[in-house]
Short mmCIF file of C-alpha atoms in Angstrom, two decimals:
data_model
loop_
_atom_site.label_atom_id
_atom_site.label_comp_id
_atom_site.label_asym_id
_atom_site.label_seq_id
_atom_site.Cartn_x
_atom_site.Cartn_y
_atom_site.Cartn_z
CA MET A 1 50.06 7.92 -65.69
CA LYS A 2 48.61 4.40 -65.46
CA ASP A 3 48.45 4.66 -61.66
CA LYS A 4 46.62 7.99 -61.92
CA ARG A 5 44.11 6.50 -64.39
CA LYS A 6 43.49 3.59 -62.01
CA LYS A 7 42.85 6.01 -59.13
CA ILE A 8 40.43 8.07 -61.26
CA ALA A 9 38.63 4.89 -62.36
CA THR A 10 38.36 3.77 -58.74
CA ARG A 11 36.88 7.12 -57.72
CA LYS A 12 34.31 6.90 -60.49
CA THR A 13 33.23 3.36 -59.53
CA PRO A 14 29.42 3.45 -59.06
CA PHE A 15 28.08 3.05 -55.56
CA ALA A 16 26.25 -0.15 -56.52
CA LYS A 17 29.46 -1.84 -57.67
CA GLY A 18 31.21 -0.92 -54.44
CA TYR A 19 28.22 -2.23 -52.52
CA ILE A 20 28.28 -5.55 -54.36
CA ARG A 21 32.02 -5.82 -53.86
CA SER A 22 31.53 -5.30 -50.13
CA ILE A 23 28.92 -8.07 -50.01
CA LYS A 24 31.19 -10.48 -51.87
CA LYS A 25 34.10 -9.68 -49.61
CA ASP A 26 32.25 -9.84 -46.28
CA TRP A 27 29.41 -12.19 -47.22
CA ARG A 28 29.65 -14.05 -43.91
CA LEU A 29 28.97 -10.85 -42.00
CA TRP A 30 26.12 -9.91 -44.32
CA LEU A 31 24.51 -13.30 -43.65
CA LEU A 32 24.10 -12.29 -40.02
CA ILE A 33 21.76 -9.48 -41.11
CA ILE A 34 19.31 -11.88 -42.80
CA PRO A 35 17.48 -12.94 -39.58
CA LEU A 36 16.98 -9.27 -38.67
CA LEU A 37 15.66 -8.46 -42.16
CA LEU A 38 13.27 -11.41 -41.99
CA TRP A 39 12.06 -10.31 -38.56
CA LEU A 40 11.49 -6.75 -39.83
CA TYR A 41 9.60 -8.04 -42.86
CA PHE A 42 7.26 -10.43 -41.04
CA PHE A 43 6.72 -8.50 -37.80
CA ALA A 44 7.15 -4.83 -38.81
CA TYR A 45 6.47 -4.22 -42.51
CA ARG A 46 4.06 -7.01 -43.45
CA PRO A 47 1.58 -6.20 -40.62
CA MET A 48 1.41 -2.61 -41.92
CA TYR A 49 -1.00 -3.93 -44.54
CA GLY A 50 -3.49 -4.17 -41.68
CA ILE A 51 -3.64 -0.36 -41.48
CA TYR A 52 -6.16 -0.60 -44.33
CA ILE A 53 -8.65 -2.07 -41.82
CA ALA A 54 -9.04 1.43 -40.35
CA PHE A 55 -10.87 2.43 -43.54
CA LEU A 56 -13.09 -0.66 -43.78
CA LYS A 57 -16.20 -2.06 -42.15
CA TYR A 58 -14.05 -5.05 -41.39
CA SER A 59 -15.37 -8.56 -40.90
CA PRO A 60 -12.98 -11.45 -40.12
CA PHE A 61 -15.16 -13.75 -42.23
CA LYS A 62 -14.91 -11.51 -45.31
CA GLY A 63 -11.29 -10.51 -44.84
CA ILE A 64 -9.66 -7.27 -45.95
CA GLU A 65 -10.49 -7.76 -49.62
CA GLY A 66 -14.15 -8.59 -49.00
CA SER A 67 -14.95 -5.94 -46.38
CA ALA A 68 -16.71 -2.73 -47.44
CA PHE A 69 -14.67 0.46 -47.76
CA ILE A 70 -16.16 3.24 -45.57
CA GLY A 71 -13.43 5.90 -45.76
CA LEU A 72 -13.00 7.93 -42.58
CA GLU A 73 -16.18 6.67 -40.91
CA ASN A 74 -14.25 4.71 -38.26
CA PHE A 75 -12.28 7.82 -37.34
CA ARG A 76 -15.48 9.87 -37.09
CA ASN A 77 -17.12 7.28 -34.83
CA LEU A 78 -14.00 7.08 -32.70
CA MET A 79 -13.58 10.81 -32.11
CA PHE A 80 -17.12 12.17 -32.46
CA GLY A 81 -19.44 9.16 -32.13
CA PRO A 82 -21.66 8.10 -29.20
CA SER A 83 -18.72 6.53 -27.33
CA SER A 84 -16.18 9.23 -28.18
CA GLU A 85 -15.99 10.37 -24.54
CA TYR A 86 -14.19 7.12 -23.66
CA PHE A 87 -11.63 7.70 -26.40
CA TRP A 88 -10.90 11.25 -25.24
CA ARG A 89 -10.75 10.08 -21.63
CA ALA A 90 -8.18 7.42 -22.57
CA PHE A 91 -6.28 9.97 -24.65
CA LYS A 92 -6.15 12.44 -21.74
CA ASN A 93 -5.05 9.73 -19.29
CA THR A 94 -2.31 8.59 -21.67
CA ILE A 95 -0.96 12.13 -21.99
CA LEU A 96 -1.05 12.68 -18.22
CA ILE A 97 0.63 9.37 -17.32
CA SER A 98 3.29 9.97 -19.99
CA THR A 99 3.83 13.50 -18.65
CA TYR A 100 4.31 12.06 -15.17
CA GLY A 101 6.91 9.70 -16.62
CA LEU A 102 8.62 12.47 -18.57
CA ALA A 103 8.75 14.73 -15.53
CA PHE A 104 9.90 12.14 -12.98
CA SER A 105 10.98 8.87 -14.64
CA PHE A 106 13.21 10.50 -17.27
CA PRO A 107 15.39 12.68 -14.98
CA MET A 108 15.86 9.98 -12.32
CA PRO A 109 18.28 7.76 -14.34
CA ILE A 110 20.33 10.87 -15.18
CA ILE A 111 20.56 11.87 -11.51
CA PHE A 112 21.34 8.28 -10.53
CA ALA A 113 24.11 8.03 -13.17
CA LEU A 114 25.64 11.31 -11.93
CA LEU A 115 25.62 10.04 -8.33
CA LEU A 116 27.01 6.65 -9.35
CA HIS A 117 29.81 8.34 -11.27
CA GLU A 118 30.87 10.10 -8.07
CA VAL A 119 31.34 6.78 -6.24
CA LYS A 120 35.09 6.12 -6.34
CA SER A 121 35.09 2.58 -4.89
CA ASN A 122 34.67 0.04 -7.70
CA LYS A 123 33.29 -2.60 -5.32
CA SER A 124 30.64 -0.27 -3.94
CA ARG A 125 29.74 0.92 -7.44
CA LYS A 126 29.33 -2.64 -8.76
CA LEU A 127 27.21 -3.59 -5.75
CA VAL A 128 24.89 -0.61 -6.29
CA GLN A 129 24.69 -1.34 -10.03
CA THR A 130 23.78 -4.99 -9.42
CA ILE A 131 21.06 -4.10 -6.91
CA THR A 132 19.51 -1.38 -9.10
CA TYR A 133 19.79 -3.23 -12.42
CA ALA A 134 18.12 -6.40 -11.11
CA PRO A 135 14.48 -5.12 -11.01
CA HIS A 136 14.58 -4.52 -14.78
CA PHE A 137 14.78 -8.28 -15.35
CA ILE A 138 11.79 -9.06 -13.14
CA SER A 139 8.65 -9.88 -15.09
CA GLU A 140 6.02 -7.15 -15.25
CA VAL A 141 3.49 -9.65 -13.93
CA ILE A 142 5.59 -10.23 -10.80
CA VAL A 143 6.15 -6.49 -10.29
CA CYS A 144 2.41 -5.80 -10.51
CA SER A 145 1.69 -8.67 -8.12
CA LEU A 146 4.16 -7.16 -5.63
CA VAL A 147 2.53 -3.75 -5.97
CA LEU A 148 -0.96 -5.15 -5.45
CA THR A 149 0.20 -7.19 -2.44
CA MET A 150 2.01 -4.27 -0.80
CA LEU A 151 -0.98 -1.96 -1.32
CA SER A 152 -3.71 -4.41 -0.33
CA LEU A 153 -6.37 -3.15 2.06
CA ASN A 154 -5.85 -5.24 5.20
CA THR A 155 -2.45 -6.94 4.97
CA GLY A 156 -0.56 -4.57 2.67
CA LEU A 157 2.82 -3.35 3.88
CA PHE A 158 1.94 0.33 3.45
CA ASN A 159 -1.29 0.08 5.41
CA VAL A 160 0.45 -1.88 8.20
CA LEU A 161 3.24 0.71 8.46
CA LEU A 162 0.80 3.62 8.40
CA GLU A 163 -1.30 1.95 11.09
CA LYS A 164 1.74 1.56 13.37
CA LEU A 165 2.88 5.12 12.67
CA PHE A 166 -0.53 6.52 13.59
CA ALA A 167 -0.57 4.33 16.72
CA LEU A 168 2.69 5.94 17.90
CA PHE A 169 0.89 9.29 18.03
CA GLY A 170 -2.27 7.81 19.51
CA GLN A 171 -4.29 8.33 16.34
CA GLU A 172 -6.78 5.95 14.78
CA PHE A 173 -5.99 4.87 11.24
CA THR A 174 -8.47 3.71 8.61
CA PRO A 175 -6.84 1.42 6.01
CA ILE A 176 -6.67 2.91 2.52
CA HIS A 177 -7.75 0.86 -0.49
CA PHE A 178 -5.11 2.32 -2.82
CA MET A 179 -6.10 0.32 -5.89
CA ALA A 180 -9.78 1.25 -5.57
CA LYS A 181 -9.14 5.00 -5.58
CA SER A 182 -8.28 6.42 -8.98
CA GLU A 183 -6.40 9.44 -7.59
CA TYR A 184 -3.53 7.17 -6.49
CA PHE A 185 -3.11 5.25 -9.74
CA ARG A 186 -0.81 7.61 -11.67
CA SER A 187 1.55 8.00 -8.72
CA ILE A 188 1.64 4.23 -8.15
CA TYR A 189 2.31 3.61 -11.84
CA THR A 190 5.13 6.19 -11.98
CA ILE A 191 6.85 5.24 -8.71
CA SER A 192 6.81 1.50 -9.46
CA GLY A 193 8.20 2.26 -12.94
CA ILE A 194 11.05 4.32 -11.47
CA TRP A 195 11.92 1.50 -9.04
CA LYS A 196 11.98 -1.05 -11.87
CA GLU A 197 13.86 0.91 -14.53
CA VAL A 198 15.98 3.62 -12.87
CA GLY A 199 19.10 1.44 -12.67
CA PHE A 200 18.94 -0.10 -16.13
CA SER A 201 17.99 3.19 -17.81
CA SER A 202 21.04 4.86 -16.26
CA ILE A 203 23.46 2.62 -18.21
CA VAL A 204 23.44 4.89 -21.29
CA PHE A 205 24.09 8.03 -19.23
CA PHE A 206 26.74 6.35 -17.08
CA ALA A 207 28.57 5.17 -20.22
CA ALA A 208 28.50 8.74 -21.55
CA LEU A 209 29.93 10.01 -18.24
CA CYS A 210 32.75 7.47 -18.42
CA GLY A 211 33.67 8.91 -21.82
CA ILE A 212 34.43 12.36 -20.39
CA PRO A 213 38.24 12.86 -20.10
CA ASN A 214 39.55 12.79 -16.50
CA GLU A 215 41.84 15.72 -17.35
CA LEU A 216 38.83 18.04 -17.25
CA TYR A 217 38.02 17.03 -13.68
CA GLU A 218 41.66 17.29 -12.62
CA ALA A 219 41.93 20.80 -14.09
CA ALA A 220 38.71 21.78 -12.31
CA LYS A 221 40.09 20.51 -8.98
CA VAL A 222 43.24 22.58 -9.48
CA ASP A 223 41.03 25.63 -10.05
CA GLY A 224 39.24 24.89 -6.76
CA ALA A 225 35.93 23.67 -8.22
CA THR A 226 33.69 21.78 -5.80
CA ARG A 227 32.02 18.45 -6.66
CA LEU A 228 28.75 20.17 -7.45
CA ARG A 229 30.49 22.69 -9.71
CA GLN A 230 32.26 19.85 -11.54
CA ILE A 231 28.95 18.06 -12.08
CA TRP A 232 27.26 21.25 -13.30
CA SER A 233 30.10 22.49 -15.53
CA ILE A 234 31.65 19.25 -16.80
CA SER A 235 29.46 16.17 -16.27
CA ILE A 236 26.10 17.54 -17.40
CA PRO A 237 27.43 19.36 -20.52
CA GLY A 238 29.41 16.20 -21.35
CA ILE A 239 26.31 14.01 -21.47
CA LEU A 240 23.93 16.66 -22.85
CA PRO A 241 23.91 15.21 -26.42
CA THR A 242 22.96 11.81 -24.98
CA ILE A 243 20.22 13.39 -22.86
CA VAL A 244 18.79 15.19 -25.90
CA ILE A 245 18.75 12.04 -28.05
CA MET A 246 17.06 9.99 -25.31
CA LEU A 247 14.55 12.80 -24.72
CA ILE A 248 13.61 12.88 -28.42
CA ILE A 249 13.00 9.12 -28.36
CA ARG A 250 11.00 9.43 -25.14
CA VAL A 251 8.82 12.22 -26.54
CA GLY A 252 8.15 10.11 -29.63
CA ASN A 253 6.82 7.34 -27.38
CA ILE A 254 4.69 9.68 -25.28
CA LEU A 255 1.49 7.85 -26.26
CA ASN A 256 3.01 4.38 -25.91
CA VAL A 257 2.37 3.84 -22.21
CA GLY A 258 3.04 0.18 -21.33
CA TYR A 259 -0.43 -1.33 -21.52
CA GLU A 260 0.60 -4.63 -19.89
CA LYS A 261 1.29 -2.89 -16.59
CA VAL A 262 -1.90 -0.83 -16.72
CA LEU A 263 -3.91 -3.91 -17.68
CA LEU A 264 -2.55 -5.81 -14.67
CA LEU A 265 -3.05 -2.96 -12.19
CA TYR A 266 -6.30 -1.27 -13.11
CA ASN A 267 -9.94 -2.25 -12.65
CA PRO A 268 -13.25 -0.82 -13.95
CA GLY A 269 -13.63 1.27 -10.79
CA ILE A 270 -10.64 3.45 -11.69
CA TYR A 271 -11.08 3.69 -15.48
CA ASP A 272 -11.62 7.45 -15.15
CA ARG A 273 -7.87 7.94 -14.49
CA ALA A 274 -6.30 4.59 -15.36
CA ASP A 275 -7.73 3.76 -18.78
CA ILE A 276 -5.22 4.61 -21.53
CA LEU A 277 -5.28 4.39 -25.33
CA SER A 278 -3.61 0.96 -25.41
CA THR A 279 -6.10 -0.61 -22.99
CA TYR A 280 -9.00 1.14 -24.74
CA ILE A 281 -7.82 -0.25 -28.09
CA TYR A 282 -7.46 -3.69 -26.47
CA ARG A 283 -11.07 -3.63 -25.25
CA LEU A 284 -12.32 -2.40 -28.62
CA GLY A 285 -10.44 -5.01 -30.62
CA VAL A 286 -10.51 -8.07 -28.36
CA GLN A 287 -13.10 -7.98 -25.58
CA ASN A 288 -16.89 -8.18 -25.76
CA ASN A 289 -18.05 -7.20 -29.29
CA PRO A 290 -14.78 -6.47 -31.15
CA ASN A 291 -14.77 -3.49 -33.51
CA TYR A 292 -11.62 -4.04 -35.54
CA GLY A 293 -12.03 -0.99 -37.75
CA VAL A 294 -12.36 1.52 -34.90
CA SER A 295 -9.57 -0.10 -32.86
CA THR A 296 -7.24 0.03 -35.89
CA ALA A 297 -8.18 3.68 -36.44
CA ALA A 298 -7.26 4.42 -32.81
CA SER A 299 -3.92 2.64 -33.23
CA LEU A 300 -3.21 4.60 -36.42
CA ILE A 301 -3.95 7.92 -34.68
CA ASN A 302 -1.64 6.85 -31.86
CA SER A 303 1.18 6.10 -34.31
CA LEU A 304 0.72 9.29 -36.34
CA ILE A 305 0.80 11.48 -33.23
CA GLY A 306 3.95 9.68 -32.04
CA PHE A 307 5.58 10.21 -35.45
CA ALA A 308 4.69 13.91 -35.40
CA MET A 309 6.04 14.27 -31.86
CA VAL A 310 9.39 12.75 -32.87
CA ILE A 311 9.75 15.17 -35.80
CA MET A 312 8.77 18.15 -33.64
CA ALA A 313 11.11 17.17 -30.77
CA ASN A 314 13.95 16.56 -33.23
CA ARG A 315 13.54 20.01 -34.83
CA ILE A 316 13.39 21.76 -31.46
CA ALA A 317 16.47 19.89 -30.23
CA LYS A 318 18.36 20.67 -33.43
CA LYS A 319 17.50 24.36 -33.17
CA PHE A 320 18.46 24.87 -29.53
CA SER A 321 21.17 22.27 -28.81
CA GLN A 322 22.63 21.41 -32.25
CA THR A 323 22.00 17.73 -31.42
CA SER A 324 19.40 15.62 -33.21
CA LEU A 325 18.58 12.15 -34.49
CA TRP A 326 18.91 13.28 -38.12
#
C-alpha cells in the first residue's frame, strides 16, 4: 500500500517541481543554455522594442520616448505616398526573385541528394560532397566578385567564350554587359545561388535518404523495379516529410531575399528589376536622408507577411500531407 501511495504521489507531482528537480539534477547541462538565452534576449527580443519606431516621427536626438506618435502615418506614406511606387517595385522584385529561388533553388538540392544517394562508391561520393559543399563556405563578397569578374564586358569569361563560339561559325559577336541589363539580374542571382548552396543544402535531404531502410530497396529489386521506379516509389516518399518541413520554412522566408548579395551585385541602372525590400529599407534607413519611421514600417510589413506565409504554408501542408511544423 505504501508503494502504491508513493507512485500516486509521484504522478501528482506538479510540473514545476519536476522542472526544478531536473534543473538541480542536470544543472551543468542547463548552464550551457545560458549563452543562447542571453543571445536571444539581447539580439532577438530586446531589439523588438524598436518596432515602436514604425508608429513615431522618430528623431535620433529625441529618442523613442521623445519622438511624436503619428499612428499609421508611416505605413500610409510607405504604401500610398509620393514615393510609394519604389516600395511596390521593391516588393514585386522581392516576390519574383523569391519565386525564382523557390522554383529552381529549392528542388535542386533534392535532386542532387537523390543522385548522390545513387552513387555506390564511398570515395566518389565523398569527393563530390567535398567539391559541392565547399562553395557554401566562400564569403558572399568573394562570390559576388567572381560573378562580376566572369560577367565583365571585355575580359569576362562568358563574353570571351561567346566570342570564340561565334567566331567558329564566322559570326560577329558584340560583348554583352550583363550587369548593366536588368533582364539578366534575376537569372544571375538564382544561378549563382544554386552554385553556392546546392551541395550544402542537400545535407538534410541526403541524411533523410540514408534513414530509409535498405530492405525496401532490396525488396523492390526482387520485384524487378528499375532505379527510377525505386527513386519514385521509395526515395521520394521517404523524404517527403523533410521536403514539406523545409518548404514551409522556405515559404516563410519568401520576402527575406539576401540583401548582401543584391547590394554587392546591383547598381542604380538595374533598380527596376534588382531593387528588393531589404535594399530599399537599407536606403531609407541608412543612406542619404534617413527616414527611420518609414524604414521600420517596411521591415514590420516584411515580417508580418513572412509570419502569415508560414502559418498559411503550415496549414496547407498539414491538410494535404499530414506533415507540419506544429
